[in-house]
C-alpha cells in the first residue's frame, strides 16, 4: 500500500523544488503507513495469541486437578504391590510428571496474576539459578559455568518469573546437547542495561529455524511444547527487556537477554 501512494504522489509532483518537498513528505507518509499496517498485524496476532493462550491455560488448569488426584492414588497403590508392578507404577508416575510439566508450560502462558514486582540483583539471581540447575545439568552430562560481574546489576520485575524465563532458556541449551557439553552463564553491565547471556555448545540452529524462534508451538523436539521460548520472551518483554538469539548449526547458540538497569532504591 505504501508503494502505491509513493508512485501516485511522485507522478503528480514534478521534480521541482516544491516537488522535492512533496516527494519527501510522500516518503515519510509511505513509511508511516507501512508502520501502522505492521503494527495492526502485530496487534491482531497478539490478540489472537492472548485468546488462544487463555483458552489453553484454562483447559490446562482443569486437566491438572484430576491429574493431581490420580497421582495421589497411584502413589498409595505403590505400597501394596510386588516388584514388577512397582516398576509399572514408577512409569505411571513419571508420565504423570511429564504431563504436569507440559501443563505448567501452558499455564505460564496465561496472563500473570499474582505478580511480585521488586528490584533485584540479576547476578545474584543467576547464581541462584546455577545452584538450582547444577544437578539437572550434570545428569545430562552438561557442565554449568558462570561469569558473573560483581556489584550492582539491579533490574526490576517479578524475580520468580525472570528466573523461570532464564531457566527455560538454559533448559533449551541443555536439550540442545544430547551428548553433553558446556553452558556458560554470564551477567554484566553494558551502559544502562544488564546483559545476561547463555551460551551452549549444542547443535545450534539454521537461519530458517532461527526465524521461527518464539513462534507459538514451534518445536523440533519429539516431546516439546514449543511454548518455553514464548513464555520467556513475554516475561522479559514485560520487564522492558529484549531477547536476542545468535546460532550456528553444529556449533552452538548464544542467547542474550538485555534488561533495563535500575537503582537499588527504586
Ligand atoms: P520446546 O523446548 O518445547 O521445543 P521452546 O519454545 O523452548 O520449545 O523452543 C522452541 C525450539 O527452539 C526448540 O524446539 C528448538 O528447536 C529451538 N531452540 C531453542 N533453544 C535452542 C538452543 N539453545 N539450541 C538449539 N535449538 C534451540
Ligand atoms: Mg524449551
mmCIF file of C-alpha atoms and ligand atoms in Angstrom:
data_model
loop_
_atom_site.group_PDB
_atom_site.id
_atom_site.type_symbol
_atom_site.label_atom_id
_atom_site.label_comp_id
_atom_site.label_asym_id
_atom_site.label_seq_id
_atom_site.Cartn_x
_atom_site.Cartn_y
_atom_site.Cartn_z
ATOM 1 C CA UNK A 1 0.000 0.000 0.000
ATOM 2 C CA UNK A 2 2.853 2.335 0.885
ATOM 3 C CA UNK A 3 4.434 1.913 -2.529
ATOM 4 C CA UNK A 4 1.225 2.731 -4.395
ATOM 5 C CA UNK A 5 0.913 6.062 -2.627
ATOM 6 C CA UNK A 6 4.551 6.817 -3.277
ATOM 7 C CA UNK A 7 4.003 6.298 -7.033
ATOM 8 C CA UNK A 8 0.876 8.407 -7.063
ATOM 9 C CA UNK A 9 2.476 11.344 -5.324
ATOM 10 C CA UNK A 10 5.732 11.144 -7.222
ATOM 11 C CA UNK A 11 3.894 11.193 -10.543
ATOM 12 C CA UNK A 12 1.724 14.116 -9.527
ATOM 13 C CA UNK A 13 4.682 16.204 -8.418
ATOM 14 C CA UNK A 14 7.370 17.009 -10.984
ATOM 15 C CA UNK A 15 10.862 17.245 -9.534
ATOM 16 C CA UNK A 16 10.869 20.965 -8.891
ATOM 17 C CA UNK A 17 11.885 22.364 -5.522
ATOM 18 C CA UNK A 18 8.306 22.071 -4.313
ATOM 19 C CA UNK A 19 8.156 18.653 -5.859
ATOM 20 C CA UNK A 20 11.126 17.543 -3.810
ATOM 21 C CA UNK A 21 9.333 18.669 -0.677
ATOM 22 C CA UNK A 22 6.263 16.754 -1.738
ATOM 23 C CA UNK A 23 8.370 13.740 -2.520
ATOM 24 C CA UNK A 24 9.933 13.853 0.905
ATOM 25 C CA UNK A 25 6.529 14.108 2.506
ATOM 26 C CA UNK A 26 5.331 11.172 0.434
ATOM 27 C CA UNK A 27 8.299 9.082 1.578
ATOM 28 C CA UNK A 28 7.598 9.891 5.210
ATOM 29 C CA UNK A 29 3.890 9.264 4.733
ATOM 30 C CA UNK A 30 4.508 5.927 2.993
ATOM 31 C CA UNK A 31 6.802 4.880 5.826
ATOM 32 C CA UNK A 32 4.181 5.878 8.338
ATOM 33 C CA UNK A 33 1.518 3.853 6.549
ATOM 34 C CA UNK A 34 3.743 0.796 6.368
ATOM 35 C CA UNK A 35 4.473 1.095 10.082
ATOM 36 C CA UNK A 36 0.837 1.376 11.085
ATOM 37 C CA UNK A 37 -0.081 -1.584 8.876
ATOM 38 C CA UNK A 38 2.683 -3.602 10.518
ATOM 39 C CA UNK A 39 1.550 -2.550 13.950
ATOM 40 C CA UNK A 40 -2.021 -3.552 13.161
ATOM 41 C CA UNK A 41 -0.885 -7.041 12.089
ATOM 42 C CA UNK A 42 1.212 -7.382 15.239
ATOM 43 C CA UNK A 43 -1.719 -6.295 17.364
ATOM 44 C CA UNK A 44 -4.059 -8.762 15.665
ATOM 45 C CA UNK A 45 -1.519 -11.547 16.208
ATOM 46 C CA UNK A 46 -1.075 -10.701 19.840
ATOM 47 C CA UNK A 47 -4.839 -10.563 20.356
ATOM 48 C CA UNK A 48 -5.198 -13.986 18.769
ATOM 49 C CA UNK A 49 -2.384 -15.301 20.871
ATOM 50 C CA UNK A 50 -3.881 -13.928 24.063
ATOM 51 C CA UNK A 51 -7.158 -15.637 23.277
ATOM 52 C CA UNK A 52 -5.510 -18.958 22.451
ATOM 53 C CA UNK A 53 -3.267 -18.842 25.489
ATOM 54 C CA UNK A 54 -6.102 -18.028 27.837
ATOM 55 C CA UNK A 55 -8.137 -20.899 26.446
ATOM 56 C CA UNK A 56 -5.170 -23.265 26.668
ATOM 57 C CA UNK A 57 -4.428 -22.171 30.209
ATOM 58 C CA UNK A 58 -7.964 -22.730 31.398
ATOM 59 C CA UNK A 59 -8.057 -26.219 29.842
ATOM 60 C CA UNK A 60 -4.647 -26.959 31.390
ATOM 61 C CA UNK A 61 -5.944 -25.844 34.753
ATOM 62 C CA UNK A 62 -8.971 -28.135 34.518
ATOM 63 C CA UNK A 63 -6.820 -31.104 33.492
ATOM 64 C CA UNK A 64 -4.319 -30.531 36.270
ATOM 65 C CA UNK A 65 -6.827 -31.189 39.064
ATOM 66 C CA UNK A 66 -7.808 -34.743 38.060
ATOM 67 C CA UNK A 67 -4.139 -35.478 37.348
ATOM 68 C CA UNK A 68 -3.216 -34.493 40.891
ATOM 69 C CA UNK A 69 -5.903 -36.802 42.265
ATOM 70 C CA UNK A 70 -4.746 -39.696 40.067
ATOM 71 C CA UNK A 71 -1.136 -39.134 41.120
ATOM 72 C CA UNK A 72 -2.084 -39.257 44.791
ATOM 73 C CA UNK A 73 -3.955 -42.561 44.464
ATOM 74 C CA UNK A 74 -1.287 -44.199 42.306
ATOM 75 C CA UNK A 75 1.237 -43.308 44.976
ATOM 76 C CA UNK A 76 -0.965 -45.033 47.557
ATOM 77 C CA UNK A 77 -1.166 -48.169 45.365
ATOM 78 C CA UNK A 78 2.630 -48.385 45.252
ATOM 79 C CA UNK A 79 2.931 -49.792 48.758
ATOM 80 C CA UNK A 80 0.896 -52.981 48.440
ATOM 81 C CA UNK A 81 2.275 -54.423 45.167
ATOM 82 C CA UNK A 82 5.069 -56.736 44.028
ATOM 83 C CA UNK A 83 8.333 -55.652 42.467
ATOM 84 C CA UNK A 84 7.217 -55.896 38.827
ATOM 85 C CA UNK A 85 4.098 -53.820 39.418
ATOM 86 C CA UNK A 86 6.139 -51.300 41.357
ATOM 87 C CA UNK A 87 8.071 -50.706 38.119
ATOM 88 C CA UNK A 88 4.805 -50.079 36.260
ATOM 89 C CA UNK A 89 3.734 -47.625 38.908
ATOM 90 C CA UNK A 90 7.061 -45.841 38.660
ATOM 91 C CA UNK A 91 6.425 -45.448 34.929
ATOM 92 C CA UNK A 92 2.897 -44.149 35.537
ATOM 93 C CA UNK A 93 4.224 -41.561 37.984
ATOM 94 C CA UNK A 94 6.983 -40.465 35.613
ATOM 95 C CA UNK A 95 4.480 -39.997 32.789
ATOM 96 C CA UNK A 96 2.131 -38.088 35.103
ATOM 97 C CA UNK A 97 5.039 -35.812 35.993
ATOM 98 C CA UNK A 98 5.704 -35.214 32.329
ATOM 99 C CA UNK A 99 2.059 -34.291 31.793
ATOM 100 C CA UNK A 100 2.312 -31.914 34.736
ATOM 101 C CA UNK A 101 5.374 -30.322 33.162
ATOM 102 C CA UNK A 102 3.585 -29.759 29.855
ATOM 103 C CA UNK A 103 0.580 -28.304 31.653
ATOM 104 C CA UNK A 104 2.824 -25.849 33.506
ATOM 105 C CA UNK A 105 4.079 -24.556 30.148
ATOM 106 C CA UNK A 106 0.511 -23.804 29.098
ATOM 107 C CA UNK A 107 -0.441 -22.292 32.431
ATOM 108 C CA UNK A 108 2.561 -19.983 32.294
ATOM 109 C CA UNK A 109 1.234 -18.622 29.035
ATOM 110 C CA UNK A 110 -1.740 -17.090 30.778
ATOM 111 C CA UNK A 111 -1.514 -13.512 31.906
ATOM 112 C CA UNK A 112 0.372 -13.068 35.150
ATOM 113 C CA UNK A 113 -1.980 -12.933 38.090
ATOM 114 C CA UNK A 114 -0.107 -12.517 41.322
ATOM 115 C CA UNK A 115 2.960 -10.582 40.236
ATOM 116 C CA UNK A 116 5.546 -9.542 42.782
ATOM 117 C CA UNK A 117 7.496 -6.609 41.409
ATOM 118 C CA UNK A 118 10.799 -5.857 43.124
ATOM 119 C CA UNK A 119 14.260 -4.521 42.400
ATOM 120 C CA UNK A 120 16.807 -7.348 42.480
ATOM 121 C CA UNK A 121 20.402 -8.134 41.614
ATOM 122 C CA UNK A 122 20.466 -10.041 38.316
ATOM 123 C CA UNK A 123 23.916 -11.545 39.016
ATOM 124 C CA UNK A 124 22.654 -12.892 42.326
ATOM 125 C CA UNK A 125 19.662 -14.373 40.514
ATOM 126 C CA UNK A 126 21.981 -16.078 38.003
ATOM 127 C CA UNK A 127 23.972 -17.541 40.908
ATOM 128 C CA UNK A 128 20.777 -18.964 42.406
ATOM 129 C CA UNK A 129 19.731 -20.369 39.025
ATOM 130 C CA UNK A 130 23.112 -22.049 38.658
ATOM 131 C CA UNK A 131 22.691 -23.723 42.023
ATOM 132 C CA UNK A 132 19.200 -24.944 41.196
ATOM 133 C CA UNK A 133 20.106 -26.272 37.748
ATOM 134 C CA UNK A 134 23.520 -27.675 38.555
ATOM 135 C CA UNK A 135 22.432 -31.245 39.273
ATOM 136 C CA UNK A 136 19.922 -31.298 36.418
ATOM 137 C CA UNK A 137 22.713 -30.233 34.068
ATOM 138 C CA UNK A 138 25.103 -32.805 35.479
ATOM 139 C CA UNK A 139 22.519 -35.532 34.995
ATOM 140 C CA UNK A 140 22.576 -34.596 31.309
ATOM 141 C CA UNK A 141 26.382 -34.524 31.249
ATOM 142 C CA UNK A 142 26.388 -30.744 30.925
ATOM 143 C CA UNK A 143 28.796 -28.567 32.818
ATOM 144 C CA UNK A 144 27.375 -25.254 34.021
ATOM 145 C CA UNK A 145 29.861 -22.390 34.299
ATOM 146 C CA UNK A 146 29.224 -18.803 35.327
ATOM 147 C CA UNK A 147 30.991 -15.473 34.813
ATOM 148 C CA UNK A 148 29.056 -13.035 36.929
ATOM 149 C CA UNK A 149 30.078 -9.419 37.387
ATOM 150 C CA UNK A 150 30.176 -8.302 40.995
ATOM 151 C CA UNK A 151 28.382 -5.154 42.055
ATOM 152 C CA UNK A 152 25.056 -3.582 41.401
ATOM 153 C CA UNK A 153 23.391 -5.310 38.476
ATOM 154 C CA UNK A 154 19.956 -4.242 39.588
ATOM 155 C CA UNK A 155 16.919 -4.708 37.443
ATOM 156 C CA UNK A 156 13.212 -4.586 38.172
ATOM 157 C CA UNK A 157 10.368 -7.066 37.733
ATOM 158 C CA UNK A 158 8.970 -10.307 39.090
ATOM 159 C CA UNK A 159 12.137 -12.171 40.113
ATOM 160 C CA UNK A 160 10.489 -15.587 40.180
ATOM 161 C CA UNK A 161 9.158 -15.137 36.651
ATOM 162 C CA UNK A 162 12.503 -13.786 35.468
ATOM 163 C CA UNK A 163 14.166 -16.901 36.901
ATOM 164 C CA UNK A 164 11.671 -19.058 35.089
ATOM 165 C CA UNK A 165 12.400 -17.246 31.802
ATOM 166 C CA UNK A 166 16.126 -17.895 32.146
ATOM 167 C CA UNK A 167 15.659 -21.472 33.280
ATOM 168 C CA UNK A 168 13.573 -22.160 30.162
ATOM 169 C CA UNK A 169 16.460 -20.841 28.058
ATOM 170 C CA UNK A 170 19.041 -22.913 29.963
ATOM 171 C CA UNK A 171 16.851 -25.996 29.665
ATOM 172 C CA UNK A 172 16.785 -25.494 25.892
ATOM 173 C CA UNK A 173 20.575 -25.230 25.943
ATOM 174 C CA UNK A 174 20.871 -28.489 27.847
ATOM 175 C CA UNK A 175 18.416 -30.200 25.492
ATOM 176 C CA UNK A 176 20.457 -28.985 22.507
ATOM 177 C CA UNK A 177 23.422 -31.043 23.775
ATOM 178 C CA UNK A 178 22.217 -34.660 23.940
ATOM 179 C CA UNK A 179 25.814 -35.858 24.138
ATOM 180 C CA UNK A 180 26.697 -33.420 26.898
ATOM 181 C CA UNK A 181 28.690 -30.188 26.734
ATOM 182 C CA UNK A 182 29.131 -26.851 28.451
ATOM 183 C CA UNK A 183 26.807 -23.967 29.216
ATOM 184 C CA UNK A 184 28.270 -20.624 30.223
ATOM 185 C CA UNK A 185 26.091 -18.140 32.077
ATOM 186 C CA UNK A 186 27.234 -14.549 32.237
ATOM 187 C CA UNK A 187 25.962 -11.305 33.698
ATOM 188 C CA UNK A 188 27.476 -7.893 33.100
ATOM 189 C CA UNK A 189 26.573 -4.258 32.892
ATOM 190 C CA UNK A 190 26.517 -2.639 29.448
ATOM 191 C CA UNK A 191 25.806 1.101 29.718
ATOM 192 C CA UNK A 192 22.343 1.425 31.261
ATOM 193 C CA UNK A 193 21.477 -2.207 30.752
ATOM 194 C CA UNK A 194 22.060 -5.580 32.352
ATOM 195 C CA UNK A 195 23.252 -8.167 29.861
ATOM 196 C CA UNK A 196 22.588 -11.808 30.711
ATOM 197 C CA UNK A 197 23.953 -14.433 28.389
ATOM 198 C CA UNK A 198 23.517 -18.175 27.999
ATOM 199 C CA UNK A 199 25.958 -19.852 25.644
ATOM 200 C CA UNK A 200 25.779 -23.523 24.766
ATOM 201 C CA UNK A 201 27.940 -25.795 22.646
ATOM 202 C CA UNK A 202 24.947 -27.666 21.262
ATOM 203 C CA UNK A 203 23.529 -28.479 17.857
ATOM 204 C CA UNK A 204 22.678 -24.874 17.011
ATOM 205 C CA UNK A 205 20.079 -23.702 14.518
ATOM 206 C CA UNK A 206 19.854 -22.914 10.822
ATOM 207 C CA UNK A 207 18.878 -19.355 9.778
ATOM 208 C CA UNK A 208 15.427 -20.690 8.782
ATOM 209 C CA UNK A 209 14.985 -22.233 12.219
ATOM 210 C CA UNK A 210 16.184 -19.051 13.911
ATOM 211 C CA UNK A 211 13.454 -17.091 12.153
ATOM 212 C CA UNK A 212 10.778 -19.213 13.804
ATOM 213 C CA UNK A 213 12.058 -18.754 17.321
ATOM 214 C CA UNK A 214 9.379 -17.652 19.741
ATOM 215 C CA UNK A 215 6.500 -18.612 17.480
ATOM 216 C CA UNK A 216 3.826 -20.446 19.426
ATOM 217 C CA UNK A 217 4.077 -24.236 19.175
ATOM 218 C CA UNK A 218 7.289 -24.192 17.123
ATOM 219 C CA UNK A 219 9.300 -27.160 18.313
ATOM 220 C CA UNK A 220 11.814 -29.554 16.801
ATOM 221 C CA UNK A 221 11.580 -31.936 19.761
ATOM 222 C CA UNK A 222 9.500 -35.073 19.827
ATOM 223 C CA UNK A 223 8.243 -34.226 23.299
ATOM 224 C CA UNK A 224 8.453 -30.441 23.075
ATOM 225 C CA UNK A 225 5.582 -27.997 23.547
ATOM 226 C CA UNK A 226 7.076 -25.063 21.646
ATOM 227 C CA UNK A 227 5.944 -22.749 24.422
ATOM 228 C CA UNK A 228 9.063 -22.293 26.561
ATOM 229 C CA UNK A 229 10.574 -19.522 24.466
ATOM 230 C CA UNK A 230 7.293 -17.740 24.066
ATOM 231 C CA UNK A 231 6.899 -17.646 27.842
ATOM 232 C CA UNK A 232 10.480 -16.419 28.287
ATOM 233 C CA UNK A 233 10.094 -13.678 25.676
ATOM 234 C CA UNK A 234 6.859 -12.481 27.270
ATOM 235 C CA UNK A 235 8.386 -12.305 30.743
ATOM 236 C CA UNK A 236 11.450 -10.415 29.536
ATOM 237 C CA UNK A 237 9.357 -8.005 27.470
ATOM 238 C CA UNK A 238 7.143 -7.312 30.481
ATOM 239 C CA UNK A 239 10.320 -6.196 32.267
ATOM 240 C CA UNK A 240 11.126 -3.812 29.413
ATOM 241 C CA UNK A 241 13.856 -6.070 28.065
ATOM 242 C CA UNK A 242 14.674 -7.977 24.873
ATOM 243 C CA UNK A 243 15.949 -11.437 23.907
ATOM 244 C CA UNK A 244 18.308 -11.985 21.017
ATOM 245 C CA UNK A 245 19.474 -15.306 19.554
ATOM 246 C CA UNK A 246 22.675 -15.979 17.652
ATOM 247 C CA UNK A 247 23.278 -19.511 16.489
ATOM 248 C CA UNK A 248 25.305 -21.632 14.148
ATOM 249 C CA UNK A 249 24.433 -25.171 13.086
ATOM 250 C CA UNK A 250 26.684 -27.696 14.758
ATOM 251 C CA UNK A 251 28.476 -25.064 16.835
ATOM 252 C CA UNK A 252 26.045 -23.771 19.424
ATOM 253 C CA UNK A 253 23.719 -20.996 20.425
ATOM 254 C CA UNK A 254 24.119 -17.741 22.285
ATOM 255 C CA UNK A 255 21.034 -16.233 23.884
ATOM 256 C CA UNK A 256 21.343 -12.628 25.047
ATOM 257 C CA UNK A 257 18.822 -11.121 27.435
ATOM 258 C CA UNK A 258 19.009 -7.341 27.856
ATOM 259 C CA UNK A 259 17.218 -5.830 30.853
ATOM 260 C CA UNK A 260 17.000 -2.208 31.950
ATOM 261 C CA UNK A 261 19.392 -1.269 34.766
ATOM 262 C CA UNK A 262 17.732 0.163 37.876
ATOM 263 C CA UNK A 263 18.904 1.913 41.008
ATOM 264 C CA UNK A 264 18.567 -0.238 44.110
ATOM 265 C CA UNK A 265 16.413 2.350 45.844
ATOM 266 C CA UNK A 266 13.820 2.380 43.035
HETATM 267 P P1 LIG B 1 10.493 -26.739 23.247
HETATM 268 O O1 LIG B 1 11.720 -26.676 24.122
HETATM 269 O O2 LIG B 1 9.325 -27.357 23.949
HETATM 270 O O3 LIG B 1 10.761 -27.344 21.904
HETATM 271 P P2 LIG B 1 10.847 -23.879 23.090
HETATM 272 O O4 LIG B 1 9.892 -22.774 22.807
HETATM 273 O O5 LIG B 1 11.570 -23.820 24.398
HETATM 274 O O6 LIG B 1 10.023 -25.225 22.963
HETATM 275 O O7 LIG B 1 11.912 -23.952 21.928
HETATM 276 C C1 LIG B 1 11.483 -23.994 20.584
HETATM 277 C C2 LIG B 1 12.531 -24.565 19.652
HETATM 278 O O8 LIG B 1 13.625 -23.656 19.510
HETATM 279 C C3 LIG B 1 13.172 -25.862 20.116
HETATM 280 O O9 LIG B 1 12.379 -26.977 19.797
HETATM 281 C C4 LIG B 1 14.489 -25.843 19.365
HETATM 282 O O10 LIG B 1 14.328 -26.299 18.042
HETATM 283 C C5 LIG B 1 14.825 -24.358 19.287
HETATM 284 N N1 LIG B 1 15.822 -23.978 20.288
HETATM 285 C C6 LIG B 1 15.601 -23.208 21.379
HETATM 286 N N2 LIG B 1 16.737 -23.021 22.083
HETATM 287 C C7 LIG B 1 17.706 -23.676 21.431
HETATM 288 C C8 LIG B 1 19.132 -23.874 21.651
HETATM 289 N N3 LIG B 1 19.758 -23.350 22.708
HETATM 290 N N4 LIG B 1 19.811 -24.613 20.741
HETATM 291 C C9 LIG B 1 19.185 -25.148 19.673
HETATM 292 N N5 LIG B 1 17.870 -25.014 19.402
HETATM 293 C C10 LIG B 1 17.134 -24.289 20.274
HETATM 294 MG MG1 LIG B 2 12.013 -25.421 25.815
#
